[in-house]
Coordinates of C-alpha atoms in Angstrom, one line a residue:
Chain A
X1 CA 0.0 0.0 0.0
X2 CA 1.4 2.9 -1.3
X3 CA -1.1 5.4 0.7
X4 CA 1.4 6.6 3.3
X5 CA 3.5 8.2 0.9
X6 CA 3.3 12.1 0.6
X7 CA 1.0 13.8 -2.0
X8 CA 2.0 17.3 -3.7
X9 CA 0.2 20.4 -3.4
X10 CA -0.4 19.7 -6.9
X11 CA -2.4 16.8 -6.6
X12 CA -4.2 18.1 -4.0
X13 CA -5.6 20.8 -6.1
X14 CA -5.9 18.2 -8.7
X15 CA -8.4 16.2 -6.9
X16 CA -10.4 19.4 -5.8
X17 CA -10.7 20.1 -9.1
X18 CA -12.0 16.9 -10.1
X19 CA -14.3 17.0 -6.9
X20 CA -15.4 20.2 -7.6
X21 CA -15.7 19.6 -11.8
X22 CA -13.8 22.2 -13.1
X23 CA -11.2 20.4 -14.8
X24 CA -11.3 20.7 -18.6
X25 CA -12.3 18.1 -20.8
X26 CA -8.6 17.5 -21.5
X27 CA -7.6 16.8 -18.3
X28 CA -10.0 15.2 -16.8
X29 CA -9.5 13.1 -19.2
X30 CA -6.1 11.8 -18.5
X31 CA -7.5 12.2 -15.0
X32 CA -9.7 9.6 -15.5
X33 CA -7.6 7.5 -17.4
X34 CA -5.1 7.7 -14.8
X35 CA -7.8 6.2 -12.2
X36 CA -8.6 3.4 -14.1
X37 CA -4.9 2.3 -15.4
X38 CA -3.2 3.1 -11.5
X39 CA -4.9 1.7 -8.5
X40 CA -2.3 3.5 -6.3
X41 CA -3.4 6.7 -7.8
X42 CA -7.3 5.7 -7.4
X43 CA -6.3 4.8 -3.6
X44 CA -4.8 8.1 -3.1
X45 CA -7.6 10.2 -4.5
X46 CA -10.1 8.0 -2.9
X47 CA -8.3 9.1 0.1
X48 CA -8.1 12.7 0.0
X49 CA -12.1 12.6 -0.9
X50 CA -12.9 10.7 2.2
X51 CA -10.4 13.4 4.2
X52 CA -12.5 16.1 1.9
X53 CA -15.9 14.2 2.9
X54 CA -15.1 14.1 6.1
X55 CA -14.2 17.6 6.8
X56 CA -17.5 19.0 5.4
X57 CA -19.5 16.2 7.3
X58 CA -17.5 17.0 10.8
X59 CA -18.2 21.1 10.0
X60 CA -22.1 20.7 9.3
X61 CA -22.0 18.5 12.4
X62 CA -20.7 21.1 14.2
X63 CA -22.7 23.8 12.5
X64 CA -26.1 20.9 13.1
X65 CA -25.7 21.7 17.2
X66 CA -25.7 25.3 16.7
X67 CA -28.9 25.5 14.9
X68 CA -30.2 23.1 17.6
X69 CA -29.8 25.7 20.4
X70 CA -32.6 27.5 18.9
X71 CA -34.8 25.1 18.8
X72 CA -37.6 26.2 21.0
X73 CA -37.3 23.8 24.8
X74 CA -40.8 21.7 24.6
X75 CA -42.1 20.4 28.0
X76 CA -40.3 17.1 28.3
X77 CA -42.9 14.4 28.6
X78 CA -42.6 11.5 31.6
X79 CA -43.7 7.9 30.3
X80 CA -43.9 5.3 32.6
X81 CA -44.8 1.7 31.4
X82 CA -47.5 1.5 33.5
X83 CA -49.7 3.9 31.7
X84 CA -50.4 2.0 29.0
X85 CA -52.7 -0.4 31.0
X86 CA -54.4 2.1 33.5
X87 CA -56.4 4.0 31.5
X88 CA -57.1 6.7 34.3
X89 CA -53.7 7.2 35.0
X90 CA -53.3 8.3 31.4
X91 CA -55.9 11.1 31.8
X92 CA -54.0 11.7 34.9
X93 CA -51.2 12.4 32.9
X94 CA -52.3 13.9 29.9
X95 CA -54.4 16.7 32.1
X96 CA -50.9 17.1 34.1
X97 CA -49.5 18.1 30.5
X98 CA -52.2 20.4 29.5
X99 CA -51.8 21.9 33.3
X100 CA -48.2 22.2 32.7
X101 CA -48.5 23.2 28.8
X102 CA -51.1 25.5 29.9
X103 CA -49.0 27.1 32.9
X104 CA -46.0 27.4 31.2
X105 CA -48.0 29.4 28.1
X106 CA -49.5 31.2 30.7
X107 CA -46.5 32.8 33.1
X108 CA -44.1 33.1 30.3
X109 CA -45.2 33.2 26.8
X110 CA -48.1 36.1 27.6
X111 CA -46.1 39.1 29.0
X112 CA -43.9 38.3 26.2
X113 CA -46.8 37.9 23.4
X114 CA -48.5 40.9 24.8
X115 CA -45.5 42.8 24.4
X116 CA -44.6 41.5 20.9
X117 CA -47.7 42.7 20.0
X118 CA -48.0 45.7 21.5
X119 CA -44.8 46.9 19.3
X120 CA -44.8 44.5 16.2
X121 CA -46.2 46.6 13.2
X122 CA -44.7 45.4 9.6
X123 CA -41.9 47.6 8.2
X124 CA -43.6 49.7 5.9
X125 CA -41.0 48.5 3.0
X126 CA -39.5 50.7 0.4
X127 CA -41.4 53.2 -2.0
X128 CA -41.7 51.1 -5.3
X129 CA -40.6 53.7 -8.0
X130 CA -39.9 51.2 -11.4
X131 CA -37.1 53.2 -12.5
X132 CA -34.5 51.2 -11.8
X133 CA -34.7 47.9 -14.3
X134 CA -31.9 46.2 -12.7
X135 CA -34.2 45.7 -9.2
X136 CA -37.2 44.9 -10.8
X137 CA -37.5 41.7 -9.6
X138 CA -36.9 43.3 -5.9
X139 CA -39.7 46.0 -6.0
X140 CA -41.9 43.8 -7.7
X141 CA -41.3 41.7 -4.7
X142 CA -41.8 44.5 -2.9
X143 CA -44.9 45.3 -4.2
X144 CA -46.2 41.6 -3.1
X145 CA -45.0 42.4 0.1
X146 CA -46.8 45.6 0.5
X147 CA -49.9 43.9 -0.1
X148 CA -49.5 41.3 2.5
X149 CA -48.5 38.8 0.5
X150 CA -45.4 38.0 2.2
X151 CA -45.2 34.6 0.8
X152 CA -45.0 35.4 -2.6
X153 CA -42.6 38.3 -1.4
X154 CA -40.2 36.1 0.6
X155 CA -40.2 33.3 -2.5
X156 CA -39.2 36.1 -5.2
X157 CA -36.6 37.7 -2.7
X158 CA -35.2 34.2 -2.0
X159 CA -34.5 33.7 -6.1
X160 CA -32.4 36.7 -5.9
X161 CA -30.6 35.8 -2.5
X162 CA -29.5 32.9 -4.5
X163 CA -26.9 35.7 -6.4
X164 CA -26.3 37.6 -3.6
X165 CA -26.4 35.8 -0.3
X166 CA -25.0 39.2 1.9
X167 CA -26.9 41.7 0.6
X168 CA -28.2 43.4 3.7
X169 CA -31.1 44.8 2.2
X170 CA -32.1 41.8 0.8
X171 CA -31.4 39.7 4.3
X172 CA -33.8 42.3 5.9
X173 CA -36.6 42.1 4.0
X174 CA -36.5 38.5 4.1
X175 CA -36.3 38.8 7.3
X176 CA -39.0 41.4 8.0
X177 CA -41.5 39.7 5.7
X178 CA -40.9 36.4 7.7
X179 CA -42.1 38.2 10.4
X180 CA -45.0 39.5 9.4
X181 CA -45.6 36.4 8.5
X182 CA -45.7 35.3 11.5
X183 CA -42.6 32.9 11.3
X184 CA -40.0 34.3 13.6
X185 CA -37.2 31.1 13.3
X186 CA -37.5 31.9 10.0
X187 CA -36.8 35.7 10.7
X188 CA -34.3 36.0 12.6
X189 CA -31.3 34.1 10.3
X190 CA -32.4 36.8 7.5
X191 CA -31.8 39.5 10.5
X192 CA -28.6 38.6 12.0
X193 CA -27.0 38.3 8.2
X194 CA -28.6 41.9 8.0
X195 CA -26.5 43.4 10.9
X196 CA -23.3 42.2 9.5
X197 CA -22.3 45.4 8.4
X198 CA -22.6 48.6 10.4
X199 CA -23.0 50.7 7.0
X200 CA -26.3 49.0 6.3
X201 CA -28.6 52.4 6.6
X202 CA -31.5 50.2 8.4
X203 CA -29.4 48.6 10.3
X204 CA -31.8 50.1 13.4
X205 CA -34.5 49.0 12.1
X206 CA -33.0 45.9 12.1
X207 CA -31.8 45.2 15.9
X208 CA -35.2 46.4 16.5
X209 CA -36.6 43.1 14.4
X210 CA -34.3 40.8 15.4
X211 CA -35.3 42.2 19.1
X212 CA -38.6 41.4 18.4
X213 CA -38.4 38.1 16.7
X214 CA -36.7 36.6 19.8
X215 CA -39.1 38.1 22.2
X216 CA -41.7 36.4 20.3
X217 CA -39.8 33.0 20.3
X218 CA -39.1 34.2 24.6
X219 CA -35.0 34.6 24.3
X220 CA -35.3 37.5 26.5
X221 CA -31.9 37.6 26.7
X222 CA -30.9 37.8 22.8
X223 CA -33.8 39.9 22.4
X224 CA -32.2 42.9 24.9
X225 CA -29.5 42.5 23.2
X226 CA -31.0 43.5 19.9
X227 CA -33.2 46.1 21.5
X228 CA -29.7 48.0 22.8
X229 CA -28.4 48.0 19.5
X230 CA -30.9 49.9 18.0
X231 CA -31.5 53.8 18.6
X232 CA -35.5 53.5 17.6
X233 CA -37.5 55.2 20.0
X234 CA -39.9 52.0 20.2
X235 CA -37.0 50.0 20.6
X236 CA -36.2 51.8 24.2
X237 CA -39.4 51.8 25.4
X238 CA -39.6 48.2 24.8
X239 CA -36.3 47.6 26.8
X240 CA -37.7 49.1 29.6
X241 CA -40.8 47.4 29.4
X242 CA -38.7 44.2 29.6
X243 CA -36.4 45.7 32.7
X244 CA -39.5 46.4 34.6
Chain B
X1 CA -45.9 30.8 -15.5
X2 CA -45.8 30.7 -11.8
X3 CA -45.4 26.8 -11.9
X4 CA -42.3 27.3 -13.6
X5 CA -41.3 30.1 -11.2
X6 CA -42.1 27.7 -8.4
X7 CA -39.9 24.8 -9.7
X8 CA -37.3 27.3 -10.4
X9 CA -37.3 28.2 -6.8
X10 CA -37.4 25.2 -5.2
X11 CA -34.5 23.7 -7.6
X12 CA -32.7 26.9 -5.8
X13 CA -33.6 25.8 -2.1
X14 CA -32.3 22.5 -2.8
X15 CA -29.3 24.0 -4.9
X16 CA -28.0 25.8 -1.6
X17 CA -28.4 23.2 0.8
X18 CA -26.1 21.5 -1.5
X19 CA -23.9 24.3 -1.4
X20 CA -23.8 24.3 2.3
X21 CA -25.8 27.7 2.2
X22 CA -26.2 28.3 5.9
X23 CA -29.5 30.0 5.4
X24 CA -31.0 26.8 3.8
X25 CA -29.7 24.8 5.7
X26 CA -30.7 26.0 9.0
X27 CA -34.3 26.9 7.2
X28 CA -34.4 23.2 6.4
X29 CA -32.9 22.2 9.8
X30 CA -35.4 24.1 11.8
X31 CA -38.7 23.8 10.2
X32 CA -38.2 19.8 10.0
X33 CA -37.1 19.1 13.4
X34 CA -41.0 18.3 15.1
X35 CA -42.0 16.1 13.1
X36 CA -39.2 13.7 13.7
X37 CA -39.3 14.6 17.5
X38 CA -43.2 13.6 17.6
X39 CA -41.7 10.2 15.7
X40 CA -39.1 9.4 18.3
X41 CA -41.2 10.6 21.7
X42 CA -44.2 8.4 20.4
X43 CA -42.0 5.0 20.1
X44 CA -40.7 4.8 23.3
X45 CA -37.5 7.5 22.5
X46 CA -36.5 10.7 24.2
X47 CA -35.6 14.0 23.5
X48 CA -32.1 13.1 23.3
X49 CA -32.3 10.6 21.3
X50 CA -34.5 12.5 18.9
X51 CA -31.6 15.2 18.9
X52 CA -28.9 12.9 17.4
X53 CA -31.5 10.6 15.6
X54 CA -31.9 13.9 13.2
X55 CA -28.7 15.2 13.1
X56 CA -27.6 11.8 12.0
X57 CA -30.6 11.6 9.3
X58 CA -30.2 15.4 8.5
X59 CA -26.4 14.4 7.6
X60 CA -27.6 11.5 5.8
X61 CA -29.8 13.7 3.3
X62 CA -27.3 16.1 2.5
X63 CA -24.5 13.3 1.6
X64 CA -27.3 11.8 -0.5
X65 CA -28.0 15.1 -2.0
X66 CA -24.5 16.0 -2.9
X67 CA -23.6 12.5 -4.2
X68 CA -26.7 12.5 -5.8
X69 CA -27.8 9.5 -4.7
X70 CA -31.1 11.1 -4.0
X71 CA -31.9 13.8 -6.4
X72 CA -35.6 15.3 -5.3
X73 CA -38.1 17.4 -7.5
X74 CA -39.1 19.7 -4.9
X75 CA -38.8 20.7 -1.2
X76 CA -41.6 18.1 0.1
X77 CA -40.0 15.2 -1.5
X78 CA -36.8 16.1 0.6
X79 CA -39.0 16.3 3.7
X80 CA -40.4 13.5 3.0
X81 CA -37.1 11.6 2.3
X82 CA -35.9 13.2 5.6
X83 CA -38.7 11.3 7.2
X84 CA -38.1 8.0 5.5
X85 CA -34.5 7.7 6.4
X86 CA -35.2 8.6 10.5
X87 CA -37.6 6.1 10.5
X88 CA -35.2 3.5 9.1
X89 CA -32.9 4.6 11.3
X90 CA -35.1 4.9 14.3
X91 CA -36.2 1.3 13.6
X92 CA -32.9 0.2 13.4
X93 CA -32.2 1.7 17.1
X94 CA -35.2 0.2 18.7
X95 CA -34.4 -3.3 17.4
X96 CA -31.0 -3.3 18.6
X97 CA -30.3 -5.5 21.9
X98 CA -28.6 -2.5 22.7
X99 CA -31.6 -0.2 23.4
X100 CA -33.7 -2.9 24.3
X101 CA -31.7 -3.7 27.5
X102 CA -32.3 -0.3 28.7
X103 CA -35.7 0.5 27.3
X104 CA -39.1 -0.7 27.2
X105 CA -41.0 -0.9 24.3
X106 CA -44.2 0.0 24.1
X107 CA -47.4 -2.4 22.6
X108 CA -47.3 0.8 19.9
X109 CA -43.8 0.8 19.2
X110 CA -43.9 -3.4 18.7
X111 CA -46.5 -2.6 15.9
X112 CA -44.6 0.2 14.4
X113 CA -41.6 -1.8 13.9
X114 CA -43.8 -4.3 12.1
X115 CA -44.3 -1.5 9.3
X116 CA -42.3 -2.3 6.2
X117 CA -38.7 -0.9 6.3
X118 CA -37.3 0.5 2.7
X119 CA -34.0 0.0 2.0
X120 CA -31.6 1.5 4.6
X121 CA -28.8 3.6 2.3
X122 CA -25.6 2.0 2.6
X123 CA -22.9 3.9 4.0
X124 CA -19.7 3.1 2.5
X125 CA -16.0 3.9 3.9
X126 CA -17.9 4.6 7.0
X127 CA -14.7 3.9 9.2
X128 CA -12.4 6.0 7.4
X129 CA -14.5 8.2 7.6
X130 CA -15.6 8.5 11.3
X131 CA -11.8 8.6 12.3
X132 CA -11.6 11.7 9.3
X133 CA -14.2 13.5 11.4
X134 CA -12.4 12.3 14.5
X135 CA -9.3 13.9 13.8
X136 CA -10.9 17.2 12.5
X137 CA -12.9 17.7 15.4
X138 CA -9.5 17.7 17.2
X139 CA -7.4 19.4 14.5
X140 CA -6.0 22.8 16.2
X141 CA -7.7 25.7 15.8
X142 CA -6.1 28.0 12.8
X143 CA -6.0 24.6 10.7
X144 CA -9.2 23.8 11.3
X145 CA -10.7 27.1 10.9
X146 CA -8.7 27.5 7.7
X147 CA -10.2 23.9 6.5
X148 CA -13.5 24.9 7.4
X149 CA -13.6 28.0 5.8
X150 CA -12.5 26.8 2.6
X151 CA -13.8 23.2 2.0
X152 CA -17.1 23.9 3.7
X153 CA -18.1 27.5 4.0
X154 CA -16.7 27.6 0.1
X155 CA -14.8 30.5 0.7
X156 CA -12.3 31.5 -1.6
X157 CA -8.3 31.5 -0.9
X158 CA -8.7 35.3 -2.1
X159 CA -11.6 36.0 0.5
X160 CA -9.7 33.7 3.4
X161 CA -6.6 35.7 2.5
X162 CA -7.7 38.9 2.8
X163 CA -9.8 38.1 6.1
X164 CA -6.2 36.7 7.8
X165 CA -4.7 39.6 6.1
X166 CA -2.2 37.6 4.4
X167 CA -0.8 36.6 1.1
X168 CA -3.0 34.7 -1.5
X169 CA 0.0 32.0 -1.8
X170 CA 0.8 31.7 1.6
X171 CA -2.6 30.9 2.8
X172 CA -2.6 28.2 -0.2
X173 CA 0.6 27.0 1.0
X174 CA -1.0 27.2 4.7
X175 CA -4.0 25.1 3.3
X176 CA -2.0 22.2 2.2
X177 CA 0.1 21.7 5.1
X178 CA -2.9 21.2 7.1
X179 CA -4.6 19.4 5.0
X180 CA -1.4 17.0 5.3
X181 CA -1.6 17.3 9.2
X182 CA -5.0 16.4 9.2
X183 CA -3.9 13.2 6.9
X184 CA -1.3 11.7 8.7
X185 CA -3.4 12.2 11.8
X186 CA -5.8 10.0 9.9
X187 CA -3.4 7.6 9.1
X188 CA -1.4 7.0 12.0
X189 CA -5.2 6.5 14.5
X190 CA -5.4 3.6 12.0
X191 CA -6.5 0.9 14.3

């Protein structure tokens, strides 16, 4: 087994090309010729795309259990075996839930909810003058969105993300029209891309959002976070609404 | 018209996730998550285990996508793909002696495990590739970061170089060197 020897820097790039498919016709030709005449080589590259594989797997792993930690906490359910043959003790049960459920809805989702909406109104959007042809597609978006038809709006805006994954306005809107949607997870990635860049002229507006998205999903904490940031007027009375 | 537009889209959605677009990705993550939870709680799992039964499925999907070993129409056909390869999976859990010495399964459970299993995807190279993983969790910090930017986050070496503020070439040169540390480590944890 040959697969201890060193590989070039070369090669390596080689094989990312291949991986990747921008080699040219001409040398992925000898490229695959090469796999199929030397089974050292073919053990080698087979090696550096398992090292590849395995990089990418081991990063969206890690990535995976960031995600997670947004994942709104449910009340963890007790099961005992027994349940299944007492019939009464499964009522028991199931009303403890709804009591629990119910409590927990109760003491901490409806200062936060009242709140939330107390200050939520949609971003008004952008004026819609069709002068410039190279947005179309975004203020006919915006249009839709205008109208409340935030779906449509968040489907044509998420074509164009597609070219340009940082645009901050872009992230915004998305963001926004998530929102009013009434879908905060689905908010507040759009947001946080938003703030990226201090030069983004909304970037109050958008603190302010991202505040309110995580007061609706009860991170108080990420949501005072957000509320700082932002110079809005709303966006202090809110904070000391929450500090109260 | 709008069909088309619709198609268009979702080809995009499934485009990115492919691309390890973070935005899709999480999207995809998050609003998929329940319904394998409800899955797990209901046949005798727990939270925890519902936690790494996804992530192991949700890894699963994108391998499949990118090798194209599973190359869906639209957005619900990945869900429901998703679904299909947890429940596999789940099965495969709940049959082993493994979780049965330390578990009780319910009458419901018993009957879903008589449902009919579709073929589990064969992972190949799996041991290389767990010890891969192994040693890149571990890898040192500026290697790894390096690594990740570029083979996962798809940066480019001009993008990496100019966020470490350094020469194009030397952060090529800086790639390869740990991409042959992380190798040898690999090599030498060869059981």
């Amino acid at each position: 087994m040959k697969t201890n020897s060193n590989i070039s820097q070369e090669q390596l790039e080689a094989i990312e090309r291949y991986v990747n498919s921008t080699m040219s016709t001409e040398e992925l030709k000898a490229f695959e010729t090469q796999l199929e005449n030397d089974s050292d080589f073919k053990i080698q590259v087979n090696d550096i795309i398992t090292l590849l594989t395995g990089i990418e797997t081991q990063s969206l792993r890690e990535q995976l259990d960031e995600f997670h930690k947004e994942i709104p906490k449910q009340v963890p359910q007790k099961k005992s075996p027994k349940i299944q043959y007492l019939q009464f003790r499964k009522l028991v049960a199931a009303a403890v839930i709804v009591i629990a459920l119910g409590s927990f809805w109760f003491f901490n989702q409806n200062p936060t909810d009242r709140l939330y909406s107390k200050y939520f109104t949609p971003d008004p959007g952008l004026p819609t003058t069709m002068s410039n042809t190279s947005n179309f597609e975004f203020y006919d978006a915006m249009v839709n969105y205008k109208r409340g038809e935030y779906e449509i709006a968040i489907k044509k805006w998420e074509i164009l993300k597609i070219k340009a994954p940082n645009n901050d306005t872009l992230n915004y809107f998305l963001g926004v029209a998530h929102l009013a949607n009434k879908n905060e997870i689905n908010a507040i990635p759009f947001l946080e891309k938003s703030i990226q860049s201090n030069e983004f002229p909304l970037i109050n507006d958008a603190y302010f959002y991202l505040g309110l998205a995580h007061l609706k999903e009860n991170h108080i904490g990420f949501a005072k976070d957000n509320f700082k940031n932002s110079t809005l007027e709303s966006s202090k009375a809110l904070l000391s609404e929450l500090e109260d | 018209m709008s069909e088309a537009y619709k198609i268009d889209h979702q080809l995009q959605l499934i485009n990115a996730i492919k691309a390890n677009d973070q935005i899709a990705l999480k999207k995809f993550y998050m609003s998929n998550y329940f319904k394998i939870e409800a899955l797990v709680l209901k046949n005798s799992g727990s939270i925890e285990h519902a936690k790494d039964l996804y992530q192991e499925s949700f890894i699963t999907v994108w391998k499949n996508l990118k090798t194209k070993k599973f190359e869906p129409k639209n957005e619900t056909a990945l869900q429901g793909y998703l679904y299909q390869i947890a429940k596999n999976k789940w099965m495969d859990v709940l049959r082993s002696n493994n979780f049965k010495k330390t578990n009780t399964l319910t009458n419901e459970t018993l009957a879903f495990l008589k449902e009919e299993v579709n073929d589990e995807p064969i992972e190949e190279n799996q041991d290389k590739l767990k010890r891969t993983m192994n040693a890149f969790k571990n890898l040192g910090q500026p290697c790894k970061q390096l690594l990740t930017n570029f083979y996962y986050e798809k940066k480019s070496l001009r993008v990496i170089a100019s966020e470490l503020q350094l020469e194009e070439a030397s952060v090529r040169n800086k790639k390869y060197r740990c991409m042959e540390k992380l190798r040898n480590i690999v090599l030498s944890s060869k059981s």
